[in-house]
XYZ file of C-alpha atoms in Angstrom:
699
model
C -77.792 13.998 -113.856
C -75.579 12.363 -111.207
C -76.724 9.973 -108.505
C -74.920 9.496 -105.061
C -75.196 6.312 -103.093
C -74.464 6.233 -99.247
C -73.656 2.748 -98.169
C -73.612 2.381 -94.265
C -72.699 -0.730 -92.285
C -75.692 -2.231 -90.582
C -74.843 -2.990 -86.842
C -77.025 -5.453 -85.128
C -77.697 -6.079 -81.521
C -75.724 -9.271 -81.628
C -72.700 -7.532 -83.017
C -72.687 -5.048 -80.141
C -72.981 -7.852 -77.596
C -69.976 -9.689 -79.040
C -67.821 -6.551 -79.035
C -68.590 -5.852 -75.382
C -67.756 -9.373 -74.366
C -64.349 -9.170 -76.056
C -63.435 -5.896 -74.326
C -64.552 -7.279 -71.049
C -62.302 -10.255 -71.484
C -59.235 -8.064 -72.283
C -59.853 -5.711 -69.387
C -60.510 -8.672 -67.077
C -57.333 -10.372 -68.235
C -55.324 -7.224 -67.534
C -56.866 -6.804 -64.118
C -56.301 -10.430 -63.365
C -52.625 -10.141 -64.367
C -52.204 -7.090 -62.145
C -53.905 -8.897 -59.320
C -51.597 -11.862 -59.734
C -48.537 -9.551 -59.721
C -49.765 -7.783 -56.604
C -50.504 -11.077 -54.912
C -47.071 -12.401 -55.915
C -45.398 -9.260 -54.626
C -47.393 -9.387 -51.407
C -46.447 -13.006 -50.968
C -42.806 -12.178 -51.624
C -42.796 -9.384 -49.079
C -44.789 -11.159 -46.437
C -43.086 -14.527 -46.758
C -39.649 -14.284 -48.319
C -38.844 -10.791 -46.922
C -40.572 -11.351 -43.625
C -37.436 -11.299 -41.514
C -36.095 -8.171 -43.166
C -39.139 -6.024 -42.594
C -39.774 -7.498 -39.231
C -36.278 -6.385 -38.256
C -36.820 -2.891 -39.706
C -40.113 -2.601 -37.920
C -38.520 -3.654 -34.722
C -35.696 -1.174 -35.262
C -38.244 1.633 -35.595
C -39.757 0.643 -32.273
C -36.577 -0.429 -30.459
C -33.311 1.472 -30.158
C -30.086 -0.537 -29.731
C -27.190 1.353 -28.172
C -23.669 0.281 -27.112
C -22.559 0.582 -23.492
C -18.884 1.671 -23.294
C -16.880 -0.975 -21.405
C -15.225 -0.083 -18.156
C -11.453 0.128 -18.581
C -9.300 -2.208 -16.623
C -7.617 -0.701 -13.592
C -3.924 0.044 -13.433
C -2.663 -1.111 -10.004
C 0.533 -0.668 -8.041
C 2.370 -3.627 -6.525
C 0.047 -3.581 -3.458
C -3.171 -3.626 -5.572
C -3.919 0.046 -4.944
C -5.362 1.727 -8.088
C -3.271 4.279 -9.934
C -5.942 4.537 -12.588
C -9.532 3.497 -11.852
C -13.134 4.269 -12.929
C -15.684 6.358 -11.069
C -19.442 6.157 -11.622
C -20.907 9.485 -12.723
C -23.563 11.302 -14.720
C -22.350 12.737 -17.989
C -23.674 14.938 -20.792
C -22.309 14.636 -24.331
C -23.174 16.262 -27.605
C -22.946 14.823 -31.167
C -22.218 17.826 -33.432
C -23.699 16.255 -36.579
C -27.068 15.894 -34.902
C -27.280 19.389 -33.426
C -29.893 21.428 -35.304
C -28.951 24.762 -33.768
C -25.469 24.425 -32.159
C -25.198 27.924 -30.726
C -28.611 27.843 -29.053
C -27.998 24.333 -27.765
C -24.651 25.277 -26.266
C -26.112 28.366 -24.651
C -28.938 26.331 -23.122
C -26.511 23.707 -21.829
C -24.402 26.483 -20.318
C -27.427 27.685 -18.352
C -28.527 24.240 -17.237
C -25.046 23.115 -16.194
C -23.800 26.528 -14.946
C -20.783 26.486 -17.264
C -18.337 29.395 -17.013
C -17.359 31.467 -20.067
C -14.042 29.569 -20.169
C -15.857 26.227 -20.082
C -18.177 27.299 -22.910
C -15.222 28.454 -24.960
C -13.439 25.145 -24.495
C -16.687 23.307 -25.444
C -16.977 25.293 -28.676
C -13.336 24.467 -29.490
C -13.944 20.757 -28.986
C -17.070 20.867 -31.177
C -15.199 22.734 -33.922
C -12.453 20.086 -33.990
C -14.829 17.123 -33.773
C -15.353 14.894 -36.815
C -18.655 13.371 -37.963
C -20.597 11.639 -35.249
C -17.710 11.688 -32.745
C -19.272 12.589 -29.353
C -17.930 15.555 -27.450
C -18.128 15.542 -23.689
C -19.823 18.600 -22.198
C -19.537 17.749 -18.519
C -19.052 14.721 -16.295
C -19.387 14.036 -12.610
C -22.641 15.983 -12.553
C -24.994 16.070 -9.569
C -28.341 14.412 -10.058
C -30.235 17.685 -10.238
C -28.236 19.028 -13.225
C -28.307 15.663 -14.982
C -32.080 15.409 -14.583
C -32.561 19.031 -15.771
C -30.859 18.162 -19.062
C -32.543 14.760 -19.396
C -36.107 16.127 -19.255
C -35.294 18.637 -22.015
C -33.748 16.124 -24.455
C -36.692 16.417 -26.962
C -35.843 20.129 -27.193
C -32.080 19.474 -27.535
C -31.341 17.312 -30.577
C -27.763 16.018 -30.549
C -27.514 16.051 -26.747
C -26.953 12.700 -25.046
C -27.182 12.023 -21.313
C -25.597 8.964 -19.887
C -25.039 7.276 -16.578
C -21.651 5.620 -16.999
C -18.047 5.582 -15.841
C -15.212 8.047 -16.237
C -11.501 7.406 -15.919
C -10.021 8.690 -12.666
C -6.402 9.152 -11.535
C -6.477 9.408 -7.723
C -2.867 10.614 -7.432
C -3.159 13.177 -10.248
C 0.189 14.737 -11.239
C 2.236 12.154 -9.332
C 1.518 9.473 -11.941
C 0.798 11.668 -15.005
C 3.880 10.787 -17.048
C 3.958 7.138 -16.012
C 0.277 6.227 -16.494
C -0.574 8.712 -19.261
C -4.264 9.490 -19.845
C -7.288 8.641 -22.013
C -9.337 10.710 -24.414
C -11.973 10.497 -27.092
C -10.992 8.585 -30.239
C -9.768 10.802 -33.031
C -10.806 10.724 -36.672
C -7.554 8.925 -37.459
C -8.387 6.266 -34.877
C -11.747 5.672 -36.522
C -10.220 5.525 -39.997
C -7.883 2.763 -38.828
C -10.579 0.815 -37.032
C -14.190 1.314 -38.188
C -15.472 0.129 -34.840
C -18.771 1.828 -33.865
C -17.544 1.726 -30.260
C -15.092 4.485 -31.081
C -17.897 6.968 -31.685
C -20.042 5.846 -28.769
C -20.633 8.649 -26.275
C -18.458 8.193 -23.180
C -15.957 5.824 -24.764
C -12.277 6.737 -24.344
C -9.001 5.265 -25.685
C -5.476 5.427 -24.260
C -3.561 8.420 -25.560
C -0.254 8.273 -23.762
C 1.889 6.280 -21.364
C 0.699 2.911 -20.066
C -2.898 3.762 -20.962
C -1.893 3.702 -24.622
C 0.601 0.849 -24.377
C -1.965 -1.507 -22.852
C -5.047 -0.274 -24.766
C -5.976 -3.736 -26.064
C -5.838 -5.261 -22.606
C -7.524 -2.425 -20.761
C -10.373 -1.783 -23.196
C -12.819 -4.548 -22.364
C -15.930 -5.692 -24.294
C -18.872 -3.265 -24.754
C -22.379 -4.008 -23.444
C -25.654 -3.215 -25.232
C -29.049 -1.810 -24.275
C -32.403 -2.295 -26.058
C -34.975 0.376 -25.377
C -38.471 0.980 -26.754
C -38.757 4.460 -28.252
C -41.347 6.652 -29.845
C -41.121 7.936 -33.420
C -39.359 11.014 -32.037
C -36.761 8.918 -30.328
C -37.967 9.357 -26.740
C -37.303 6.334 -24.567
C -40.486 4.640 -23.400
C -38.934 1.776 -21.427
C -35.805 -0.375 -21.288
C -36.393 -3.834 -22.718
C -33.133 -5.685 -22.233
C -29.573 -4.940 -21.199
C -26.372 -6.919 -21.776
C -23.702 -5.827 -19.351
C -20.267 -4.829 -20.543
C -17.210 -6.903 -19.741
C -14.563 -4.780 -17.932
C -11.022 -4.705 -19.307
C -8.258 -6.653 -17.636
C -6.222 -4.967 -14.892
C -2.510 -4.219 -15.270
C -0.399 -4.618 -12.138
C 2.852 -2.682 -11.938
C 6.024 -2.959 -9.902
C 5.442 0.639 -8.861
C 4.973 1.289 -5.139
C 2.039 3.742 -5.163
C 2.735 5.551 -1.838
C 6.408 5.796 -2.739
C 5.593 7.186 -6.218
C 3.342 9.803 -4.623
C 5.834 10.731 -1.928
C 8.825 10.994 -4.318
C 6.862 13.131 -6.822
C 5.648 15.467 -4.099
C 9.077 15.630 -2.461
C 10.562 17.204 -5.635
C 8.463 20.163 -4.620
C 9.096 23.425 -6.496
C 12.028 21.970 -8.337
C 12.075 20.587 -11.850
C 13.438 17.083 -11.963
C 12.985 13.353 -11.580
C 13.382 10.488 -9.152
C 13.803 6.847 -10.166
C 13.912 4.011 -7.615
C 14.798 0.395 -8.484
C 14.522 -2.792 -6.445
C 18.038 -4.263 -6.279
C 16.673 -7.763 -5.850
C 14.361 -7.970 -8.887
C 15.078 -4.923 -11.047
C 11.509 -3.789 -10.610
C 10.982 -0.021 -10.846
C 9.438 1.159 -7.578
C 9.077 4.839 -8.567
C 9.402 6.694 -11.854
C 8.648 10.339 -11.142
C 8.939 13.455 -13.294
C 7.854 16.820 -11.921
C 6.357 19.262 -12.447
C 3.601 17.415 -14.290
C 0.086 17.911 -15.532
C -3.157 16.582 -14.117
C -4.183 13.550 -16.288
C -7.766 14.018 -15.156
C -7.849 17.274 -17.150
C -6.845 15.480 -20.378
C -9.647 12.919 -20.066
C -12.259 15.422 -21.185
C -9.980 17.272 -23.583
C -7.678 20.032 -22.360
C -8.845 23.586 -22.568
C -7.152 26.731 -23.894
C -6.052 28.216 -20.548
C -4.701 24.959 -19.101
C -2.785 24.227 -22.310
C -1.354 27.755 -22.267
C -0.360 27.361 -18.643
C 1.420 24.031 -19.280
C 2.959 24.958 -22.586
C 4.496 28.257 -21.333
C 6.000 26.797 -18.161
C 9.782 26.887 -18.455
C 9.949 23.819 -16.159
C 8.408 21.833 -19.006
C 5.635 19.876 -17.191
C 4.674 18.100 -20.401
C 7.994 16.212 -20.627
C 8.669 12.913 -18.903
C 12.149 13.855 -17.651
C 12.762 10.438 -16.093
C 13.073 8.706 -19.451
C 13.188 11.528 -22.009
C 15.339 14.122 -20.254
C 19.037 13.921 -21.187
C 21.730 15.319 -18.982
C 25.522 15.159 -18.594
C 25.990 12.661 -15.744
C 28.891 14.626 -14.327
C 30.616 13.066 -11.295
C 27.890 10.444 -10.843
C 29.775 8.578 -13.618
C 32.953 8.279 -11.491
C 32.037 5.133 -9.550
C 31.525 3.338 -12.885
C 34.841 4.824 -13.991
C 36.709 3.171 -11.126
C 35.418 -0.208 -12.217
C 36.579 0.517 -15.762
C 40.009 1.385 -14.458
C 40.250 -1.762 -12.321
C 39.191 -3.856 -15.288
C 42.158 -2.399 -17.217
C 44.711 -3.186 -14.509
C 44.763 -0.026 -12.397
C 45.392 -0.791 -8.715
C 42.889 0.809 -6.282
C 45.834 1.705 -4.046
C 47.754 3.640 -6.723
C 47.860 7.313 -5.770
C 47.687 10.419 -7.906
C 48.747 13.885 -6.723
C 46.104 16.554 -7.182
C 47.616 20.071 -7.203
C 44.182 21.553 -7.984
C 43.992 20.525 -11.595
C 45.575 18.731 -14.534
C 47.672 20.136 -17.345
C 47.069 18.910 -20.873
C 49.275 20.619 -23.422
C 48.953 24.333 -22.932
C 45.606 24.148 -21.073
C 45.159 23.655 -17.346
C 41.954 21.845 -16.315
C 40.979 22.943 -12.812
C 39.720 20.525 -10.160
C 37.271 21.411 -7.366
C 40.066 21.781 -4.861
C 43.647 20.809 -4.083
C 43.094 17.239 -2.896
C 46.745 16.237 -2.505
C 47.536 12.545 -2.851
C 44.420 10.428 -3.473
C 43.804 6.802 -4.295
C 40.761 5.334 -6.034
C 38.513 5.318 -2.970
C 39.435 8.891 -2.039
C 38.901 10.004 -5.629
C 35.260 8.946 -5.343
C 34.886 10.331 -1.798
C 36.180 13.807 -2.691
C 35.110 13.719 -6.331
C 38.636 14.475 -7.511
C 38.592 15.268 -11.230
C 42.400 15.253 -11.422
C 42.546 11.558 -10.556
C 40.216 10.599 -13.389
C 41.803 13.001 -15.883
C 45.229 11.516 -15.138
C 44.011 7.895 -15.448
C 41.957 8.495 -18.591
C 44.935 10.197 -20.257
C 47.139 7.283 -19.349
C 44.781 4.348 -19.945
C 42.659 5.946 -22.686
C 38.966 6.683 -22.833
C 38.484 3.461 -24.776
C 38.516 1.777 -21.357
C 35.501 3.819 -20.147
C 32.923 3.727 -22.993
C 32.370 -0.089 -23.114
C 32.009 -0.294 -19.332
C 29.539 2.611 -19.329
C 27.350 0.666 -21.743
C 27.678 -2.443 -19.554
C 26.078 -0.482 -16.725
C 23.127 0.692 -18.856
C 24.268 4.194 -19.902
C 23.235 5.173 -23.376
C 20.910 2.166 -23.605
C 17.172 1.711 -24.176
C 15.195 -0.752 -22.012
C 12.123 -2.824 -22.744
C 9.623 -0.869 -20.740
C 6.086 -0.335 -22.051
C 4.699 3.145 -22.502
C 7.940 5.011 -21.746
C 9.090 6.324 -25.135
C 12.712 6.588 -23.977
C 15.532 8.650 -25.364
C 18.872 6.892 -24.818
C 21.379 9.729 -25.160
C 25.043 9.260 -26.043
C 28.038 7.411 -24.753
C 30.594 8.758 -27.234
C 33.744 7.218 -28.577
C 36.139 7.788 -31.470
C 33.944 6.059 -34.041
C 30.911 8.049 -32.923
C 32.695 11.394 -33.175
C 34.075 10.587 -36.615
C 30.593 9.664 -37.842
C 28.940 12.669 -36.150
C 31.455 15.438 -36.802
C 33.965 13.840 -39.195
C 36.721 14.591 -36.659
C 39.188 12.495 -34.775
C 38.897 11.908 -31.053
C 41.230 14.111 -28.984
C 42.835 13.865 -25.551
C 40.602 16.740 -24.430
C 37.565 14.677 -25.388
C 38.871 11.845 -23.211
C 39.322 14.133 -20.199
C 35.807 15.565 -20.501
C 34.098 12.214 -21.126
C 35.885 10.461 -18.287
C 34.143 12.668 -15.698
C 30.704 12.471 -17.364
C 30.987 15.601 -19.451
C 31.725 16.458 -23.043
C 29.411 14.664 -25.400
C 28.108 12.274 -22.697
C 24.350 12.447 -22.119
C 22.198 10.002 -20.164
C 18.697 9.792 -18.668
C 17.772 9.514 -14.973
C 16.470 5.983 -15.654
C 19.889 4.954 -16.985
C 21.596 6.431 -13.920
C 19.273 4.397 -11.691
C 20.053 1.219 -13.642
C 23.788 1.957 -13.335
C 23.726 2.345 -9.552
C 21.479 -0.725 -9.158
C 24.086 -2.793 -11.000
C 26.922 -1.354 -8.901
C 24.969 -2.022 -5.669
C 23.856 -5.597 -6.595
C 26.850 -6.685 -8.677
C 24.333 -8.114 -11.173
C 23.357 -6.932 -14.659
C 19.816 -6.136 -13.528
C 17.249 -5.197 -16.191
C 14.518 -2.794 -15.165
C 10.871 -3.955 -15.360
C 7.457 -2.361 -14.840
C 5.077 -5.362 -14.793
C 4.733 -7.129 -11.460
C 5.523 -10.822 -11.655
C 7.244 -10.458 -15.002
C 10.856 -9.577 -14.148
C 13.239 -9.124 -17.009
C 16.089 -11.664 -17.166
C 19.527 -10.337 -16.273
C 21.760 -9.105 -19.044
C 25.240 -10.443 -19.843
C 27.326 -11.093 -16.722
C 29.459 -8.226 -15.467
C 33.223 -9.012 -15.674
C 34.124 -7.704 -12.223
C 35.208 -9.460 -9.063
C 33.581 -8.920 -5.656
C 36.798 -7.231 -4.547
C 36.566 -4.701 -7.425
C 32.972 -3.932 -6.579
C 33.959 -3.516 -2.889
C 36.448 -0.723 -3.789
C 33.802 1.282 -5.634
C 31.172 0.745 -2.926
C 33.613 1.844 -0.205
C 34.242 5.064 -2.079
C 30.481 5.685 -2.415
C 30.018 4.891 1.295
C 32.573 7.538 2.223
C 30.735 10.131 0.094
C 27.796 10.029 2.526
C 29.238 8.636 5.720
C 32.819 9.890 5.634
C 34.204 13.281 4.726
C 32.654 13.266 1.238
C 30.429 15.687 -0.618
C 27.048 14.401 0.749
C 27.795 14.169 4.463
C 24.734 16.224 5.349
C 22.461 13.666 3.668
C 23.421 10.633 5.722
C 20.440 8.683 6.982
C 19.167 9.037 10.526
C 17.517 5.632 10.754
C 19.341 3.795 13.514
C 21.888 1.644 11.749
C 20.651 1.880 8.182
C 23.270 3.601 6.010
C 23.245 4.910 2.488
C 26.068 5.076 -0.087
C 25.978 7.539 -2.951
C 27.675 9.975 -5.285
C 26.921 13.584 -5.979
C 27.185 15.246 -9.372
C 27.028 18.796 -10.670
C 26.704 19.500 -14.375
C 27.363 22.882 -15.931
C 24.826 24.052 -18.526
C 26.181 27.452 -19.576
C 29.413 29.381 -19.801
C 31.096 29.476 -16.430
C 30.491 32.926 -14.933
C 29.526 32.158 -11.398
C 28.717 29.261 -9.141
C 25.689 28.398 -7.017
C 22.338 30.149 -7.231
C 23.656 33.307 -8.989
C 22.207 34.048 -12.382
C 18.970 33.106 -14.066
C 17.374 29.742 -13.383
C 18.237 28.324 -16.804
C 21.943 29.131 -16.499
C 22.398 27.346 -13.175
C 24.035 23.934 -12.940
C 22.088 20.694 -12.827
C 22.237 18.759 -9.554
C 22.508 14.948 -9.547
C 22.757 12.210 -6.948
C 22.873 8.407 -7.178
C 22.639 6.173 -4.137
C 21.681 2.793 -2.674
C 20.743 1.433 0.746
C 21.268 -0.368 3.028
C 24.985 -0.482 2.345
C 25.494 -3.919 3.880
C 22.617 -5.553 1.916
C 21.603 -3.235 -0.940
C 17.855 -3.301 -1.528
C 17.016 0.053 -3.103
C 18.926 2.014 -5.750
C 17.978 5.550 -6.704
C 18.862 8.368 -9.083
C 17.754 11.979 -8.519
C 18.241 14.730 -11.121
C 17.201 18.316 -10.350
C 17.408 20.664 -13.334
C 19.361 23.850 -12.554
C 19.548 22.812 -8.943
C 23.033 24.325 -8.497
C 24.841 21.499 -6.645
C 24.164 17.807 -6.230
C 24.787 17.907 -2.491
C 22.505 20.890 -2.109
C 19.437 20.017 -4.209
C 19.449 16.337 -5.230
C 20.966 14.552 -2.199
C 18.398 15.880 0.386
C 15.542 14.633 -1.824
C 17.212 11.239 -2.107
C 17.649 11.161 1.686
C 13.939 11.809 2.308
C 12.812 9.298 -0.306
C 15.146 6.651 1.139
C 13.825 7.504 4.602
C 10.277 6.889 3.366
C 11.256 3.372 2.287
C 12.280 2.491 5.855
C 10.208 4.868 8.009
C 7.192 6.299 6.093
C 5.737 8.186 9.058
C 8.940 10.105 9.682
C 9.241 10.997 6.003
C 5.641 12.200 5.760
C 6.046 14.452 8.813
C 8.988 16.130 7.118
C 7.272 16.486 3.729
C 4.000 17.936 5.071
C 5.965 20.705 6.769
C 7.815 21.461 3.518
C 4.550 21.553 1.542
C 3.131 24.161 3.861
C 5.926 26.495 2.808
C 5.567 25.562 -0.868
C 1.904 26.499 -1.088
C 0.295 23.054 -0.767
C 0.575 19.772 -2.607
C 1.482 19.500 -6.285
C -2.203 19.267 -7.195
C -3.147 22.241 -5.023
C -0.392 24.361 -6.550
C -1.480 23.313 -10.010
C -5.078 24.280 -9.282
C -4.053 27.635 -7.817
C -1.942 28.429 -10.891
C -4.830 27.545 -13.196
C -7.192 29.823 -11.252
C -4.625 32.590 -11.594
C -4.586 32.090 -15.354
C -8.373 32.189 -15.430
C -8.320 35.539 -13.590
C -5.563 36.911 -15.811
C -6.593 35.773 -19.326
C -10.317 34.817 -19.165
C -11.384 33.842 -22.635
C -8.501 35.630 -24.421
C -6.134 32.662 -24.584
C -5.324 31.386 -28.087
C -7.025 28.255 -29.324
C -5.237 24.944 -28.833
C -4.114 23.748 -32.274
C -5.190 20.303 -33.413
C -1.554 19.458 -34.186
C -0.454 20.391 -30.684
C -2.732 17.930 -28.920
C -2.938 15.164 -31.458
C -2.707 11.836 -29.593
C -0.791 13.422 -26.766
C 2.361 14.009 -28.884
C 2.853 17.429 -27.355
C 2.354 16.110 -23.854
C 4.922 13.401 -24.508
C 7.597 15.552 -26.122
C 7.217 19.098 -24.853
C 8.509 22.138 -26.785
C 10.510 21.595 -29.911
C 13.290 24.135 -29.358
C 16.846 22.788 -29.615
C 19.588 23.913 -27.216
C 22.188 26.336 -28.468
C 25.894 25.663 -28.052
C 28.010 27.837 -25.752
C 31.757 27.951 -25.164
C 33.071 26.830 -21.801
C 36.229 25.875 -19.935
C 36.384 22.869 -17.652
C 36.879 24.549 -14.296
C 35.884 23.726 -10.731
C 32.950 21.550 -11.782
C 32.088 19.065 -14.435
C 31.252 21.162 -17.540
C 29.115 19.520 -20.152
C 29.639 19.814 -23.860
C 26.972 19.792 -26.632
C 24.548 16.968 -27.065
C 24.129 15.815 -30.643
C 20.966 17.240 -32.109
C 19.338 17.532 -35.510
C 21.269 20.744 -36.130
C 24.741 19.941 -34.795
C 26.601 22.535 -32.777
C 29.978 23.806 -33.961
C 32.558 21.007 -33.806
C 35.123 21.159 -30.974
C 38.649 22.405 -31.612
C 41.149 19.817 -32.774
C 43.830 21.073 -30.471
C 43.939 19.925 -26.874
C 41.470 21.816 -24.744
C 37.789 21.761 -23.866
C 35.147 21.637 -26.531
C 31.936 23.700 -26.878
C 29.252 23.188 -24.297
C 25.493 23.210 -24.373
C 22.587 22.790 -22.031
C 21.191 19.248 -21.969
C 18.506 18.515 -24.472
C 15.074 18.292 -22.913
C 13.263 18.155 -26.239
C 12.924 15.638 -29.075
C 16.183 15.151 -30.925
C 17.765 12.519 -33.089
C 19.221 9.888 -30.693
C 22.884 9.215 -30.846
């Protein structure tokens, strides 16, 4: 028999009470610790982090936005604006913030009555935008359209309305190449400078010309606006505004009315006019036409306008005044007479011109049979034979250094011009370029501004200003900041007088520009015509296609007794200097002394041309809209990047052609990246090419 015993612990009331008290203490301790932690955290947030969360709270309630600064004005010498700002209403979009881009664009198109072409251009701009970079939809809006968009902002995320300022160019195409234009900052701009101002709606940076060169001075300091907003971002009221500080103005030596007149006087031609003050070296006009409307580039150029500009064989995107290179032709002869005098040739020594010059087995033809001519008559009648004879006797080595003294083949310290300085060749240059020795035929061609010689219209203007003044003037663009003269010119007043007398006879004697003499009651002009062949000699004058016709050049100064203004005019494919370039120079010079008379003449001409340059540009654009609609190809990002295309034009290089120096000055090839065939070693003319109007390796 087995017995089981069940021993159980006896729990008393006291024991239960003690156990409860212990648990209560543990739980209480834990709760107390948590309370202390919470209190500590609360104290930390409310005391130590007070400023931080106060700022964030304020940020939720208040929106701080930058106000783009007004750009400084660009003024002419009289204080008249060439680039200013106009107050307007603008609508922008920020692509990253657009919830439904297609619907938003369509709604904006209805509200702002945008055409299909405008909508297409807007889509292109949005596609090429980066991040939060704003894209301008429209500017200069009437109040009704601006208000219609503003009241619908809650329904249009990513759309920004703003009352601000837009860049304006009152003279349009007349100053396009000189002033340049502005545009929205690119992604590359923002990568270089992480300034939030660059992605502020309405802010623009300089993209070309003086706008780009003086960006730091013109930009100004942005303002700021504090506004109370709802949780959805709707503005309740403006709290505080700090005004922007406008950029500093830039004052130029340019004479605004003269710039506008000269640009418009070029008319339907393709060319340039450069006018220099013979007292200070200040540039009074720097024109290249045809041109583009810089106001169009401010908002980003569209497909049709880009197509119109890019396909124009007159190359309106190229600043021909500083980047166009041309054989100077006979305009180089006045400088040549100074080179000859410096090397001991008497101005009275005569050379017989039988209608040309024989070099070896080749006969180089002159314009005419001039008979016996001295130095003055050689300039007056533009006798090639005289200069061929002298250059063969003295050597071309006497010409090249003097050409450089007068600014040919040189680059000048001028902001925003992006110059090309061409070529003043010599034996060392040819050996380096072609690995060939200099020949007598090269000397003959170069002595009359042909062969490998290429210069810009700006250089021609500098050359004639130095001939007229007798001083080594340096051109300048900033008013009140003239450039110091260069090294003294080694010529006597008597030597200058010989050259000036020859140039005087060109216009006022029996020379080649007699029809362009001034009719201003005692004010006379001296000058020199030039005609430069650009293709194989087949015919003269206006026969043949436009691109095969000769270039027309003219250099001049006035008054002849006290030279004040020097000028160079180059008309591409203008046939003859006396026919195309000299009449333009006459009218521009007339404007300097009698503006009313000059304007009367120009306004009559513009009626036959189809209106002003701006009116003709607008009419051509409207024609493109009617012809192509929305079928034009998209503008590539590379083509418009920072205005490179606008500064350089098409990238095609000229092709070399064979020619014989006959009747007129026949140019030879300009050195380019892909060199043309080298000239023959035997005496005779070398290959010829049209002047380079596109980017090429200098020298």
